[in-house]
mmCIF file of C-alpha atoms in Angstrom:
data_model
loop_
_atom_site.group_PDB
_atom_site.id
_atom_site.type_symbol
_atom_site.label_atom_id
_atom_site.label_comp_id
_atom_site.label_asym_id
_atom_site.label_seq_id
_atom_site.Cartn_x
_atom_site.Cartn_y
_atom_site.Cartn_z
ATOM 1 C CA MET A 1 0.000 0.000 0.000
ATOM 2 C CA VAL A 2 2.891 2.285 0.800
ATOM 3 C CA ASP A 3 4.324 1.679 -2.685
ATOM 4 C CA ILE A 4 1.056 2.666 -4.337
ATOM 5 C CA ALA A 5 0.876 5.838 -2.232
ATOM 6 C CA LYS A 6 4.506 6.584 -3.036
ATOM 7 C CA VAL A 7 3.889 6.145 -6.805
ATOM 8 C CA ALA A 8 0.726 8.271 -6.607
ATOM 9 C CA LEU A 9 2.658 10.987 -4.768
ATOM 10 C CA GLN A 10 5.396 10.897 -7.426
ATOM 11 C CA HIS A 11 2.771 11.239 -10.172
ATOM 12 C CA LYS A 12 1.152 14.104 -8.287
ATOM 13 C CA ASN A 13 4.508 15.866 -7.919
ATOM 14 C CA ALA A 14 5.312 15.317 -11.600
ATOM 15 C CA ASN A 15 1.913 16.699 -12.544
ATOM 16 C CA LEU A 16 2.418 19.729 -10.287
ATOM 17 C CA VAL A 17 5.785 20.420 -11.932
ATOM 18 C CA GLU A 18 4.156 20.161 -15.331
ATOM 19 C CA VAL A 19 1.285 22.469 -14.275
ATOM 20 C CA GLN A 20 3.799 25.022 -12.946
ATOM 21 C CA SER A 21 5.716 24.846 -16.219
ATOM 22 C CA LEU A 22 2.527 25.352 -18.192
ATOM 23 C CA ASP A 23 1.499 28.228 -15.907
ATOM 24 C CA THR A 24 4.741 30.042 -16.701
ATOM 25 C CA GLN A 25 4.121 29.518 -20.428
ATOM 26 C CA ILE A 26 0.668 31.164 -20.343
ATOM 27 C CA PRO A 27 1.943 34.777 -20.102
ATOM 28 C CA GLU A 28 4.506 34.070 -22.831
ATOM 29 C CA MET A 29 1.778 32.673 -25.060
ATOM 30 C CA GLN A 30 -0.444 35.674 -24.345
ATOM 31 C CA LEU A 31 2.391 38.012 -25.346
ATOM 32 C CA SER A 32 2.952 35.982 -28.507
ATOM 33 C CA LYS A 33 -0.771 36.125 -29.275
ATOM 34 C CA LEU A 34 -0.805 39.902 -28.816
ATOM 35 C CA SER A 35 2.284 40.271 -30.971
ATOM 36 C CA LEU A 36 0.721 38.139 -33.708
ATOM 37 C CA LYS A 37 -2.498 40.196 -33.606
ATOM 38 C CA ARG A 38 -0.480 43.404 -34.038
ATOM 39 C CA LEU A 39 1.488 41.849 -36.889
ATOM 40 C CA LYS A 40 -1.737 40.693 -38.543
ATOM 41 C CA LYS A 41 -3.158 44.213 -38.314
ATOM 42 C CA ARG A 42 0.011 45.750 -39.825
ATOM 43 C CA LEU A 43 0.055 43.192 -42.611
ATOM 44 C CA SER A 44 -3.630 43.772 -43.339
ATOM 45 C CA THR A 45 -2.941 47.493 -43.582
ATOM 46 C CA LYS A 46 -0.002 46.866 -45.924
ATOM 47 C CA VAL A 47 -2.129 44.588 -48.107
ATOM 48 C CA GLU A 48 -4.834 47.259 -48.359
ATOM 49 C CA GLU A 49 -2.208 49.890 -49.215
ATOM 50 C CA PHE A 50 -0.817 47.574 -51.882
ATOM 51 C CA ARG A 51 -4.296 47.017 -53.331
ATOM 52 C CA SER A 52 -4.880 50.763 -53.420
ATOM 53 C CA ILE A 53 -1.576 51.309 -55.205
ATOM 54 C CA ILE A 54 -2.450 48.614 -57.745
ATOM 55 C CA GLU A 55 -5.845 50.227 -58.413
ATOM 56 C CA PHE A 56 -4.157 53.620 -58.793
ATOM 57 C CA ILE A 57 -1.640 52.182 -61.268
ATOM 58 C CA LYS A 58 -4.446 50.492 -63.217
ATOM 59 C CA ALA A 59 -6.331 53.790 -63.392
ATOM 60 C CA LYS A 60 -3.222 55.667 -64.573
ATOM 61 C CA TYR A 61 -2.575 52.986 -67.192
ATOM 62 C CA SER A 62 -6.162 53.205 -68.444
ATOM 63 C CA ALA A 63 -5.915 56.988 -68.612
ATOM 64 C CA ALA A 64 -2.644 56.803 -70.530
ATOM 65 C CA GLU A 65 -4.142 54.233 -72.883
ATOM 66 C CA ALA A 66 -7.138 56.511 -73.484
ATOM 67 C CA GLN A 67 -4.838 59.456 -74.172
ATOM 68 C CA VAL A 68 -2.919 57.400 -76.728
ATOM 69 C CA ARG A 69 -6.168 56.410 -78.428
ATOM 70 C CA ILE A 70 -7.308 60.036 -78.498
ATOM 71 C CA LYS A 71 -4.002 61.134 -80.010
ATOM 72 C CA GLU A 72 -4.287 58.376 -82.595
ATOM 73 C CA VAL A 73 -7.802 59.504 -83.503
ATOM 74 C CA VAL A 74 -6.739 63.145 -83.595
ATOM 75 C CA GLY A 75 -3.744 62.170 -85.702
ATOM 76 C CA ILE A 76 -5.974 60.299 -88.135
ATOM 77 C CA SER A 77 -8.388 63.219 -88.126
ATOM 78 C CA THR A 78 -5.535 65.613 -88.915
ATOM 79 C CA GLU A 79 -4.330 63.318 -91.666
ATOM 80 C CA MET A 80 -7.856 63.143 -93.063
ATOM 81 C CA THR A 81 -8.054 66.937 -92.964
ATOM 82 C CA ASP A 82 -4.757 67.105 -94.858
ATOM 83 C CA VAL A 83 -6.092 64.598 -97.389
ATOM 84 C CA GLY A 84 -9.280 66.657 -97.710
ATOM 85 C CA ILE A 85 -7.260 69.815 -98.351
ATOM 86 C CA ALA A 86 -5.156 67.993 -100.939
ATOM 87 C CA LEU A 87 -8.332 66.723 -102.626
ATOM 88 C CA ASP A 88 -9.776 70.254 -102.652
ATOM 89 C CA ARG A 89 -6.590 71.564 -104.275
ATOM 90 C CA ALA A 90 -6.667 68.783 -106.852
ATOM 91 C CA GLU A 91 -10.314 69.562 -107.568
ATOM 92 C CA ASP A 92 -9.462 73.276 -107.956
ATOM 93 C CA LYS A 93 -6.646 72.428 -110.383
ATOM 94 C CA ARG A 94 -8.979 70.150 -112.355
ATOM 95 C CA ALA A 95 -11.611 72.871 -112.493
ATOM 96 C CA LYS A 96 -9.017 75.428 -113.713
ATOM 97 C CA MET A 97 -7.736 73.005 -116.374
ATOM 98 C CA LYS A 98 -11.299 72.344 -117.519
ATOM 99 C CA ALA A 99 -11.966 76.084 -117.669
ATOM 100 C CA LYS A 100 -8.775 76.601 -119.729
ATOM 101 C CA PHE A 101 -9.756 73.775 -122.051
ATOM 102 C CA GLN A 102 -13.205 75.235 -122.554
ATOM 103 C CA ALA A 103 -11.761 78.685 -123.077
ATOM 104 C CA LEU A 104 -9.428 77.393 -125.782
ATOM 105 C CA ASP A 105 -12.148 75.501 -127.534
#
């Protein structure tokens, strides 16, 4: 009976040592938890900042793309105006030649 009591007492003491060890780990774990929460918040903020920057870059790219398209259209429009002027000049020359031909006839 004494042996059983002795073994039980040893188990109790071992369990008490383990409980004390775990009790000292609780504050450390709480600090780690707090630190991880702060890190999570900072990382979430950084991710949101990154997303905002990406959206800003996308918007600037779209604006630049639109400006290029506008310049292309304006360039084509200018070229078409130049072609129109050249056609008007050619038509004027043709009309003058026709008038000369009729005058000589």
